Steps between C-alpha positions, in 0.01 A plus 500: 500500500602151387480186714876475563517849646190441713648181645819690583298755695318222683822313583651818645192565712502140616868524599419812702222318683210699352359195320466139607668221309146384415419832330808482279439132421144581393619762251763260363239228458276735302797583278545127437132469412529780244842631408331791318320628809607864548706613796216720624281192544774306683557794735129533570472124559780508758328789680169308497683209663664729757165660581348155555762447770377823663138380502381670180297326229596704196678805358282797398601649165284808454643849462494560876572147618511529876320808625757719328789360702671302225533128451815482714375707792619404845179330611480283188859374492617563856821301464625710208757774570393839370776499237359182346148640507634799309648260243175308460269798442626603152508135394143457618401794279546264202219270616173526303226694678193389305369207300600642162861555610515156662390333177790664320775468762416174675342277238693190602241224542734249664571741789195722549136483396338836433150551638409130530130424466531176697758289680570255220843650433826386655724807498667583834388865473182681401455865404156621604336826394249472783294819542698740715790261549708385201763270642746219446448199725600142555233285342423307817420818694290640216311167495453503877373858500243423231386187679471667841310796352261272310443270797438791736250664267314175432480416870387854589201456270407155627148517644419276795178328597552566870343842452169325420398479867531871570301487823726233651812681381387830654402330826852363537665828399287695746596261781870474419554871447249645746640782716583392854455743785809564715510259790246262347560140598531201274768630262849641494448662163668841473356779291685661210452837338300372202335164581279518190808436286533155655139424411562638151803270458289196592223603260750537217654161571156338505419638156838466328761238433786742576528746789784698654469604865784739573594714797775561749567291811205484734237616250318167525597304189496156661212606728300569182625183332377289794152649470510442126564130566197490729286666230618260234422201722159644586408552134666191358269261322621174361553132566851547640636730774663828403867441419717781641874552458709743706828602338793737544841539336689371807440242770511767771236709324281194441515412872409855597206499258371175650538635855327829415208326330467259794498787749233691308279190469544419870384853576184436297443170682516683834264765371252230394519331839419821689273664242258773604143385419442843353769434239429145385722299270360361172358150502752212507774741616665241724528253212636767265763613750609141558545456125695825466717409799601163353873534452556579134864430420739798505804444282749692293397584147780282364370209705147546366631506146722195550808699403818619660700806418811320386329267256510520122173682434467344157483157660316597819151588389267604784221262585136589453362608836187328623363799695200731500665793680861603549600773744853616417662716768806727461421529130751783453772234519361296208690564179360502149600151393367339818169687470464374144564145624235540769233639268571223253459237771179636655174366354306764308213494751725535806524828687837661561526758779831685533586651839790738529640846553554672166754734663739227612805389308434324172620147430872435462440350156359681199162667518282676756162338445316631806616859447422481127146374559439768765638780282297384200190498720583853619501617140191307395129503576370438855406144402861385532594206723686688776363591843741705713437471873570801720567564867760288677406328826862398557699816447435802712759703682849560372530188281182587314598864470842404363351253252253760373775762457719258304204381289426862407865568416541759776860440604523801733184396683632142534826622654311734734281211617807289572669775698189596698415141592857435607500808722176382658629141542222389268453197277732632227868587537783610271858381545797630297804272542804615305654161424414126508644449848261764633222333302553177692489696824167650402358159408623359830336787687172443319494124493682321775675723753377460858182694555127482474502456123776242471325287240803290409624467855164345580538277192838368618359444849208303355741292294686399817174390661434213263228276651597151608162354406483421124129578493575861603746541214250626239367776726855604589600523132196709418577730793857542370375599154248740651771659713729534199226697325497762775796674340640487147762698310395605150754629249465696179766289328630146518878542487755704691533576872174700494317228308324184615804275446732723704244551778431127525871422536544765769188393689599131489839585652347722766239242598767234535677730745170540679480123540313371194617137459541526120415342267202414721262790538608668179212659308510403131302583186443255216605658169384235255175315450496130597152377403575138594572616857214752506758772570509820296708808441445745786418241769680581827593251770736433789780242496460251785580146600186285520380359834718208599794619287595435142584706191413868498168604347345825390179550698249710305229462764434309816466161328625575148867439433742389227845348534758775459701280263211513249495880488823627344349838406478694826604843619488684830166650597588725794515770233294499180483723198186711491397308188514168685314639800180562304213298639652512850436707810727551800439669834819707465690570177844652456507633142859546377575739213836505320747787553482620138216584265387220271226431250388228746388768744146577391179620658355150464796336674477738797122461522522119483769483769318739732171314472658169604522643855198450724603674826845657461728616219865600515623658178879470475629749242872594483395800291154632602481710183447178306151471651381800299678369188325164536161665550547691175594191295214282374520139384387491139476198277504512121262274312178486307248341738368826644448649153336178375247507782438875489461505121272198487287588801331229702252381242483130418730364234415217270576173678726393214744775596593312816680185393 
């Protein structure tokens, strides 16, 4: 196939909406770079670009490219009609499948570099005959994958001197992870099914520069991280205090991490104050706990790196971080490029501890770093960097049962749990509205109709009771935000009447009828990073007039606010997409599924939405059969990071490999 014919195919697919304008423009640009580039290469390049928009970091090109399903299978290119997938498959058969064929068909050095030995080239594309995964990729993602893999492996092999005082280390571990008899005073620590895994996670993090602590909600990730901070402070030797950074992808998640760490450390302080003489603390425990409890800053990852999402990355290089330890929560949300930025910015001797649930949704942007590291560790020797915690302290009952059924892909069991709990008036319920007007009625019934669980009715009542004393304003604002978090609508999609945008519009109108004095009281989410204002994508606040009057402000906490006029990028936050809800927890969640099947409906999306609910979950599904379809559909990301890690193992690389 020649270039002209390939571009005609691409233009037709673009006109039909199967490709983005960006994908077509990329292929045209490559044709301008090299007019002799074959049509097969231009087609493949456009598909690579389209896949990047779906979160993938490359296009596999072996004989059985995607688990036997074909390069244009529904889960890979979900926006493509079946007829266009059928058109692409025979064209894709012309792509080279091995290095020898690529050297013959795609030897066009201005467009693609074949099997690059280093990153000195400048071609937009690279063809890589990586063991087990020959693929075509955008150069920047190939570079990021290599850098992340090299950094992870180097940091995994980094020995640490804190293991030198083994007796002191073991004394602290024995005290922090000692079993506590039921009813014993001095601690509120709950037991989990496998407490030794928490101790194992701390031991790994003491010995290594890179650790992943993964597990579902309530398995004790931040509980373990707090004890790790105590251990690091207890064993730290040096002229300066231990420098700790707490990070998360969003402001909401960073605040929750800070609060969880503070709560766990306060629990230890209480335990120290009422300690049983038969279970003494190590020497200098009070001093160590004071040091660990000093408020390490909790910020978004973009804030730590001195970047914001809408900047030109070429001109916005991340700063070098002056830290000894970084705890990064909700790591499943961190995409490949951002992880590469972080590893580049962290000093070589600094520890990085990733906290997250490997089974949650992957990042919106390309790559699935946490899942790739975990899967590579599954395939490798036991010395890998991942510790998976078990046994949830948060989820028992119907919510936990439903989450486990979805996680296992058992759609029939999930539906049975929903129906049984509903019949028993339990914590989980299923609603099946037939149209959007019925959807609003269901949301009203769950969220703000008169009754004992009228979360939004109580919110509107609180809004009317604005304190007259300015000094009471901060507490009132915080109470409003806390009340708003009692109930939240989560949607599988963003657009349409069943999506977050449609639900927000309907809820706004209904709340105005209920008496909400809009725009005051409206819950809003920031959708763009504003580093100069210390406001970041994902921050949620309430629109209010300040005490004494004046221009409206967005209050993100009791005393933290920004003039509304300085925040043009806002959207309603009564309803969020499941993606944007990650890192949050709500007492009651209404999870809204669309009326038709979609590639968006996956096991990971259902699991993530369900596990945002702490006490109650209402699953709103116009077509209940879609629950089983979603349970059967996995989120899979194409790329080379998992294979790079699994093939190379966790042994130390030469330091020169990490530039």
